[in-house]
XYZ file of C-alpha atoms in Angstrom:
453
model
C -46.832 -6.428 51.340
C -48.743 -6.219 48.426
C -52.622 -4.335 48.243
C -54.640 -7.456 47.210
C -58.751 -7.324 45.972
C -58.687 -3.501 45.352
C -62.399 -3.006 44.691
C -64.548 -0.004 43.537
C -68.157 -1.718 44.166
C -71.069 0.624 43.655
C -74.663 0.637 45.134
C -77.158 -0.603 42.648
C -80.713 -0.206 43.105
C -82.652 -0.088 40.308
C -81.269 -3.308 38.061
C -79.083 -0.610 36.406
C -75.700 0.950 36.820
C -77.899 4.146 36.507
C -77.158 6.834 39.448
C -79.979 9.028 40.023
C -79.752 12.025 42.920
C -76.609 10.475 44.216
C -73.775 8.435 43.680
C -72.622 5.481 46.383
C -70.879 2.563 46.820
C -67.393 1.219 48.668
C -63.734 0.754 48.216
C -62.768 -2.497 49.370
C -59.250 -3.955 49.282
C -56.942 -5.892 51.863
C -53.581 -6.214 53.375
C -51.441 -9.063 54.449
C -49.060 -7.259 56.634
C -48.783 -4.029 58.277
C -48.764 -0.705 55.339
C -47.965 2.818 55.682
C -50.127 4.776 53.160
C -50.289 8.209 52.969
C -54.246 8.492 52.086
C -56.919 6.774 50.386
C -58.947 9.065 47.888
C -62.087 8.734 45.780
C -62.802 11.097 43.044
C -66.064 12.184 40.586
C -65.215 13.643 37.372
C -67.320 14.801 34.626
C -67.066 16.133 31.163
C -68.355 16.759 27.872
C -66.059 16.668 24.719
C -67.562 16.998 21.161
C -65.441 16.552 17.497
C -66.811 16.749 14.745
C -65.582 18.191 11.317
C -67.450 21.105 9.354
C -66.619 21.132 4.936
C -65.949 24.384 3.474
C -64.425 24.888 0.230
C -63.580 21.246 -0.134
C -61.136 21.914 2.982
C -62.534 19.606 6.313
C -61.831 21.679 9.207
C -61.498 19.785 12.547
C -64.149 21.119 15.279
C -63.133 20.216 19.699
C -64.786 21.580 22.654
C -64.370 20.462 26.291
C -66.749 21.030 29.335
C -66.097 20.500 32.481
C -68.993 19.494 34.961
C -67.513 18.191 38.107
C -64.308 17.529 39.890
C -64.816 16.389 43.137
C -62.671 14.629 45.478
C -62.641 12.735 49.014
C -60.374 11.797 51.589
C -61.566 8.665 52.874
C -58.780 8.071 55.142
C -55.361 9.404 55.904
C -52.439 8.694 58.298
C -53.387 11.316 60.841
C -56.039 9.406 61.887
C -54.481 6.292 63.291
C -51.251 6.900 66.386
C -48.693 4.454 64.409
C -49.707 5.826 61.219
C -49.792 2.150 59.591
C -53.015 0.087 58.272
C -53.293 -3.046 60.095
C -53.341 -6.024 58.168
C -56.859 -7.824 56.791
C -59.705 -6.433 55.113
C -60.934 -2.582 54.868
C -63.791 -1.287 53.520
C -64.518 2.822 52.911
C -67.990 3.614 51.938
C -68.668 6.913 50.452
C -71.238 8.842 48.902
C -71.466 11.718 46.500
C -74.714 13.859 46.118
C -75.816 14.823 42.957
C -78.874 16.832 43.632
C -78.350 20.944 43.433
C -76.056 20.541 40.364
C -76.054 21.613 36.752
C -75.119 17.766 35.508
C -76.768 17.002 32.401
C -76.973 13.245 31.850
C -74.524 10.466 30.719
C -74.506 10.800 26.762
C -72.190 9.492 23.827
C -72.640 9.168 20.120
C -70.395 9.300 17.156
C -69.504 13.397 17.653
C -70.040 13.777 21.387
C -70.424 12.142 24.575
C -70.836 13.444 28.196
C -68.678 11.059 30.651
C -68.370 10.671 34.339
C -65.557 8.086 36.379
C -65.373 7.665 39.762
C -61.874 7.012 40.738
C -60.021 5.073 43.989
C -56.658 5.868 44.697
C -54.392 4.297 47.236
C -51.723 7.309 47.958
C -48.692 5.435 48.755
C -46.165 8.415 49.307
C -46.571 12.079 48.813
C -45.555 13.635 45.754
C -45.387 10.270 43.472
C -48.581 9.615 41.679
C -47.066 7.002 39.860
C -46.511 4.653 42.486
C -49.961 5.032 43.627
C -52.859 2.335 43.495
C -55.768 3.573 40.905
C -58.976 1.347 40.011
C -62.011 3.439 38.381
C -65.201 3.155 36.546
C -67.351 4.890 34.400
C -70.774 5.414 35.590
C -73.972 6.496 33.594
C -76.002 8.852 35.242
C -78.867 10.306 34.763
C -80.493 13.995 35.491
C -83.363 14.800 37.509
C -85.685 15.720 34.677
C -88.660 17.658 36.601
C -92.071 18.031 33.726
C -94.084 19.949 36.320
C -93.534 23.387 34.628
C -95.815 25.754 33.814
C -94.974 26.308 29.928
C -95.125 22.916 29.132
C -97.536 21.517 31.022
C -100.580 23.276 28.949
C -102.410 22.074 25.614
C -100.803 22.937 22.012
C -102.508 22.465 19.132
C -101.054 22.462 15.824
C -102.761 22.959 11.702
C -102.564 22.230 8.385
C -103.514 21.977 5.129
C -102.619 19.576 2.579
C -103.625 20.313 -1.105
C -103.359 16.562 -3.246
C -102.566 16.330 -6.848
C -102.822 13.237 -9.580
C -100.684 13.979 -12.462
C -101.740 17.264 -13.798
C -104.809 17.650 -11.630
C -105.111 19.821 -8.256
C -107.782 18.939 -5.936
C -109.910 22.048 -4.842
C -111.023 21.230 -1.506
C -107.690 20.412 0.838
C -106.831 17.671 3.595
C -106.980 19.491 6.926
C -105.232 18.243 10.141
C -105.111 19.078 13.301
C -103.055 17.903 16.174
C -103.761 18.664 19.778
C -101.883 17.983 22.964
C -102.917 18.298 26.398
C -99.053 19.255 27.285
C -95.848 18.642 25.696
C -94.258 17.407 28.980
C -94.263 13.276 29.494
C -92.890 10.923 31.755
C -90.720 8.140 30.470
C -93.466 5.502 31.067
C -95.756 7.178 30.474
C -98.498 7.467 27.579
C -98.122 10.239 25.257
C -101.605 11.036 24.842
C -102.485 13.290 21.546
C -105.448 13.701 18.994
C -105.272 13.874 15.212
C -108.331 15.032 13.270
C -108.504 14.862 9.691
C -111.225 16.443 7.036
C -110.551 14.730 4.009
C -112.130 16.969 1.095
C -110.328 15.091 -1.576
C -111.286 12.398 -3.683
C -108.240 9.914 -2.699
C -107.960 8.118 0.564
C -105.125 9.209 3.203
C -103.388 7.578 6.374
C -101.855 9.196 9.275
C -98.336 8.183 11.042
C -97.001 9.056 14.680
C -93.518 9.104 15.208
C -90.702 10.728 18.047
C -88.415 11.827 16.565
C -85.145 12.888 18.009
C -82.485 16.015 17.514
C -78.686 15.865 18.459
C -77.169 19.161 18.286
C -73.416 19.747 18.532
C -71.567 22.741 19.577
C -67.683 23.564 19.471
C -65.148 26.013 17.882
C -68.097 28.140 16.805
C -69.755 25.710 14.686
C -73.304 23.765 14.922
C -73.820 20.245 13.663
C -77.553 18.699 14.049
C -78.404 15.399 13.729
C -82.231 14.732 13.573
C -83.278 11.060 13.054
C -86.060 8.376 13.684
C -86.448 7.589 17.695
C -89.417 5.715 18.291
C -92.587 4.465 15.551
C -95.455 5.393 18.155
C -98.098 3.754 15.298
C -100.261 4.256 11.847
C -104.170 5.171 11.595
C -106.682 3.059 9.442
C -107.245 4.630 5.858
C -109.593 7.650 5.987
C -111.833 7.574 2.769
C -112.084 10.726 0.765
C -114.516 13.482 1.628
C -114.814 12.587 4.950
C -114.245 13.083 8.521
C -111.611 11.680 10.945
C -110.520 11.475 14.763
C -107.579 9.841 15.359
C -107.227 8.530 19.253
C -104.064 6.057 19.433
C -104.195 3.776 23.145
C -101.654 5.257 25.396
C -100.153 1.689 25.738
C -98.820 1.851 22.113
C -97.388 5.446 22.718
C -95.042 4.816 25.812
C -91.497 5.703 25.635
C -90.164 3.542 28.347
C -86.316 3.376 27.183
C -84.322 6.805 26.320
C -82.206 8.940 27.750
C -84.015 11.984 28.936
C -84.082 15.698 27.360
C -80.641 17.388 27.340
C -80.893 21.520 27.855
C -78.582 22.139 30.682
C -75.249 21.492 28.699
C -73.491 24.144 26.530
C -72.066 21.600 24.234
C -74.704 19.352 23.469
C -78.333 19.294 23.370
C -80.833 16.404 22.958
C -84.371 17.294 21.630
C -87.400 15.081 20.901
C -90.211 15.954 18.640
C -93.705 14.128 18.095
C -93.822 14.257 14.129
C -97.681 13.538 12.723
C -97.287 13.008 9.266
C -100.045 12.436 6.864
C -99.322 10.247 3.545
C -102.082 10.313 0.568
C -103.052 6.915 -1.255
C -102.798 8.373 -5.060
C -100.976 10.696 -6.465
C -99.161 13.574 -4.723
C -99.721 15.066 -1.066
C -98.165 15.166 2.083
C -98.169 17.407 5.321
C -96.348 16.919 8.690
C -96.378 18.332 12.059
C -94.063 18.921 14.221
C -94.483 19.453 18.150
C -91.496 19.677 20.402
C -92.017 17.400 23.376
C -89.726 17.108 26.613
C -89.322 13.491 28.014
C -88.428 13.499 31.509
C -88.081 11.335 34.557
C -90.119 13.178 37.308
C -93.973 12.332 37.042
C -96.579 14.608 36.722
C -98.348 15.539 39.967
C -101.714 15.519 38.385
C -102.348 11.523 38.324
C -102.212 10.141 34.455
C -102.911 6.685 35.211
C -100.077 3.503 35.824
C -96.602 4.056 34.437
C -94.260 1.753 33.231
C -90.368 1.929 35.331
C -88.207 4.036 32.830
C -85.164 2.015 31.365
C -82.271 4.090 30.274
C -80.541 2.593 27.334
C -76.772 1.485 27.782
C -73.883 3.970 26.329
C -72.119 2.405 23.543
C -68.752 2.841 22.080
C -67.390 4.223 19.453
C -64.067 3.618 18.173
C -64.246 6.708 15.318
C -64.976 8.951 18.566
C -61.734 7.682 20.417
C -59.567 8.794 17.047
C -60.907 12.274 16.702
C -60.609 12.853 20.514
C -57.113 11.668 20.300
C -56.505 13.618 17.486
C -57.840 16.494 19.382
C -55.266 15.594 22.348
C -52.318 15.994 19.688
C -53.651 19.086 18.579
C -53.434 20.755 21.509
C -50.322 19.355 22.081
C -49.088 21.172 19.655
C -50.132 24.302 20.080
C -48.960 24.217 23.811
C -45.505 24.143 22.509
C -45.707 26.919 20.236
C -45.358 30.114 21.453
C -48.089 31.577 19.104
C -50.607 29.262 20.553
C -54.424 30.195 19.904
C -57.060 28.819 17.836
C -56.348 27.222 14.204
C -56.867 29.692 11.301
C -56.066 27.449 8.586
C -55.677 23.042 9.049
C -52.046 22.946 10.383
C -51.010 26.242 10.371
C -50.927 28.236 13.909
C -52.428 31.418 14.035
C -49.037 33.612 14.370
C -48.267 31.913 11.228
C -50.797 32.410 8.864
C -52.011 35.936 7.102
C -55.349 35.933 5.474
C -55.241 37.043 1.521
C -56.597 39.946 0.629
C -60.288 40.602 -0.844
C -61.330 38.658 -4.239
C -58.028 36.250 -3.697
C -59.025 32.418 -2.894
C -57.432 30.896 -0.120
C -54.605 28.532 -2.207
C -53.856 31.401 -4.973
C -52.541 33.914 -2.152
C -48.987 34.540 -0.587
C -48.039 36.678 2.227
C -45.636 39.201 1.524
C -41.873 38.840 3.092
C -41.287 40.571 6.286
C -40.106 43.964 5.688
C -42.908 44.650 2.205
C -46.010 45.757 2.734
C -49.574 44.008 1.151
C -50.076 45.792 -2.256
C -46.518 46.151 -2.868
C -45.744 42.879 -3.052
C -46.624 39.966 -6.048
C -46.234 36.457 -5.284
C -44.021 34.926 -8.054
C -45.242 32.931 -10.839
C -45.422 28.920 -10.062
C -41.702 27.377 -10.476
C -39.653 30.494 -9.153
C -38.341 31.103 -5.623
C -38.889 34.534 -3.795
C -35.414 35.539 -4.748
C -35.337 34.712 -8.387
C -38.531 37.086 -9.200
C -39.360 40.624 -9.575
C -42.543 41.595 -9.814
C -43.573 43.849 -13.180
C -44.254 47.567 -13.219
C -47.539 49.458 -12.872
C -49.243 48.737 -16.332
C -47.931 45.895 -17.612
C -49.541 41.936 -17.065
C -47.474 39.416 -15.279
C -46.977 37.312 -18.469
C -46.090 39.900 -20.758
C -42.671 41.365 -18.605
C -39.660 39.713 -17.930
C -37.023 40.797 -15.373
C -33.656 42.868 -16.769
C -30.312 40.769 -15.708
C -28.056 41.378 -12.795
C -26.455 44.703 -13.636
C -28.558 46.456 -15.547
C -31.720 48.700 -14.067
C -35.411 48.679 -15.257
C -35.634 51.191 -17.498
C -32.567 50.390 -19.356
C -33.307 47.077 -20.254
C -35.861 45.030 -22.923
C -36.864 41.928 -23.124
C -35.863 39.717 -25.950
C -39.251 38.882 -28.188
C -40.552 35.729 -28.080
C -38.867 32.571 -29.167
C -35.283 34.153 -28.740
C -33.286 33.038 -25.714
C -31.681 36.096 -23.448
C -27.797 36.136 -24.339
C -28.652 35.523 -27.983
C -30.520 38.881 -28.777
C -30.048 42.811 -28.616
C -32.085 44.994 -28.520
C -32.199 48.288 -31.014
C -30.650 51.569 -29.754
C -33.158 54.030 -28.388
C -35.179 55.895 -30.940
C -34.498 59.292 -31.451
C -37.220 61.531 -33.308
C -36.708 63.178 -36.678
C -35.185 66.449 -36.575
C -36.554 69.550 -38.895
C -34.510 69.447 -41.806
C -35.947 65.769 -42.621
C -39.349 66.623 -42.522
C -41.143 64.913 -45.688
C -42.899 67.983 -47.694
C -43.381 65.995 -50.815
C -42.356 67.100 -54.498
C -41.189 70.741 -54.548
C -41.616 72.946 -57.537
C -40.335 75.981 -58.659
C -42.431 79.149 -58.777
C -43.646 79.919 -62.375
């Protein structure tokens, strides 16, 4: 009586396990005899998690955050629908469909800090109110937003300058390197050509190249911190060497600046955002000198309306893995274990301590030379005792004297009635002087007296 072949397959257009606009596919299994299920259920989840761990004052603070982007579930079939309530025997098949147009879903993502993840789930309710009896198969899916570059701001020229003053050894050249970078938008296609300009007026004497590359930006967002990434995408190509004191107009073929794979631009998630930049950099033979500029592009997956010529299909790259990822998300999980059973749950103010826990020192105290008064003592009445000794073993000194220089009278005896030995005599073995009285009158030292002549 056992389910047997319980399949998720998924509709597959493109070559890719890529879902763009929707998501579709069946739920195949079979039957040898006769089965009373309770429903059969297929789910879409989606979520972004991000850990990563900020420094600060050689103390690595731990940094989560959790998004979630969709939870949406289908009946596909129930026992209501059939008079005996029981699946025949042989093979079923339940296609569904989930539309992904309308929605803020930002697109499948995952590096070393963050990822953004989506299943789809199948589930074979057996019985009402056990989950764990029930048949689950699922699958992660990649897929990919509806990046539209038809917009007005980005779909206009920017141009971008610079000068570049070049040095050999002690020497300044007078006359600088000028370039200039121009764009007819900063909105492209994946496929497509990005088409720029790069003109150069060398007034030095030394020869100077020019290098396009995309470059991209990972930014990271949780517990109130940032972390950004910014590395390397994509070597678009390198201009001939333009000889000194002259004039140069740099025109790379669009064939040799197509992005083709990559995911596209990420804006539409609070957690994470992915950024590209076209980075012009300009590298002088001899001696010192070098300029660079930036552009902010957006890559996208809508064409232009405006027609730019053939364009290559876009090919998202494949999500990888990462094992480091999988340990700071499961050290997240036990985190937040732990502060559900507390009662003082909230966010961390110190590594491992809860917040009801922990008091902050006072102004001008570090974080390790600081401890909280006892319950019942108030902050500046209170003094922390002296490495070695437990709370109950130390009494702080009085106003005016330094924590090294007073020692604590015995049991017995109260604070002004008591001295401290001097140093290098033990406590039982000295005594200390009776209290000092002043002279009286008739002691008074007047010298040598002599009588009246």
């Amino acid at each position: 009586m056992a389910v047997k072949d319980f399949k998720l397959e998924l509709n597959v257009t493109s070559g890719q396990a890529v879902f763009v606009g929707e998501v579709s596919g069946t739920v195949v299994f079979s039957t040898d005899q006769p089965r009373s299920f309770n429903a059969i259920t297929i789910s879409l989840k989606g979520c972004a998690d991000v850990a990563f761990q900020t420094v600060y004052v050689s103390r690595v603070f731990p940094n989560f955050s959790h998004d979630d982007y969709i939870n949406e579930a289908v009946v596909l079939w129930n026992q209501e629908q059939i008079p005996n309530r029981v699946l025949d025997p042989g093979h079923h098949t339940f296609p569904f469909r989930f539309s992904l147009t309308g929605r803020t879903l930002p697109s499948s993502y995952e590096t070393i800090w963050g990822r953004i993840k989506y299943v789809i789930e199948a589930r074979i309710v057996t019985a009402p109110n056990t989950p764990q009896y029930d048949k689950i198969i699922s699958k992660t899916i990649q897929v990919v937003d509806t990046v539209d570059i038809n917009i007005p701001d980005i779909m206009v020229p920017v141009q971008r300058e610079e000068q570049i003053r070049t040095s050999f050894l002690c020497f300044t050249s007078t006359s600088p390197v000028s370039l200039t970078v121009t764009l007819p938008r900063t909105g492209f296609c994946l496929g497509e050509g990005i088409s720029f300009t790069a003109s150069v007026n060398n007034g030095s004497p030394y020869s100077v190249t020019l290098e396009a590359v995309v470059t991209r930006t990972d930014t990271y967002r949780a517990g109130g911190q940032t972390d950004v990434n910014r590395n390397p995408f994509q070597r678009l190509g390198q201009s001939p060497p333009i000889p000194a004191r002259s004039t140069f107009q740099w025109i790379p073929p669009a064939d040799q600046c197509t992005v083709t794979t990559a995911t596209p631009t990420i804006a539409n998630s609070g957690s994470i955002s992915l950024e590209y930049n076209l980075a012009i950099s300009l590298h002088v033979s001899v001696g010192s000198g070098y300029g660079l500029i930036t552009i902010p592009i957006v890559l996208g997956n809508v064409p232009p309306r405006s027609p730019v010529g053939p364009l290559k299909p876009p090919q998202y790259p494949p999500l990888p893995t990462h094992p480091r990822y999988n340990e700071m998300l499961a050290q997240r999980n036990q985190m937040i274990a732990a502060l559900q059973q507390n009662r003082n749950s909230g966010p961390y103010a110190v590594q491992g301590q809860f917040s009801g826990q922990y008091q902050a020192p006072p102004p001008g105290q570090q974080q390790g030379q600081y401890q909280a008064p006892p319950s019942g003592q108030q902050q500046g009445q209170y003094q922390a005792p002296p490495p070695g000794q437990q709370q109950g073993q130390y009494q702080a000194p009085p106003p005016g004297q330094q924590l090294g220089q007073y020692q604590a009278p015995p049991p017995g005896q109260q604070q002004g009635q008591y001295q401290a030995p001097p140093l290098g005599q033990q406590l039982g073995q000295y005594q200390a002087p009776p209290p000092y009285e002043p002279p009286s009158k008739s002691h008074e030292a007047t010298g040598p007296q002599y009588e009246k002549s």
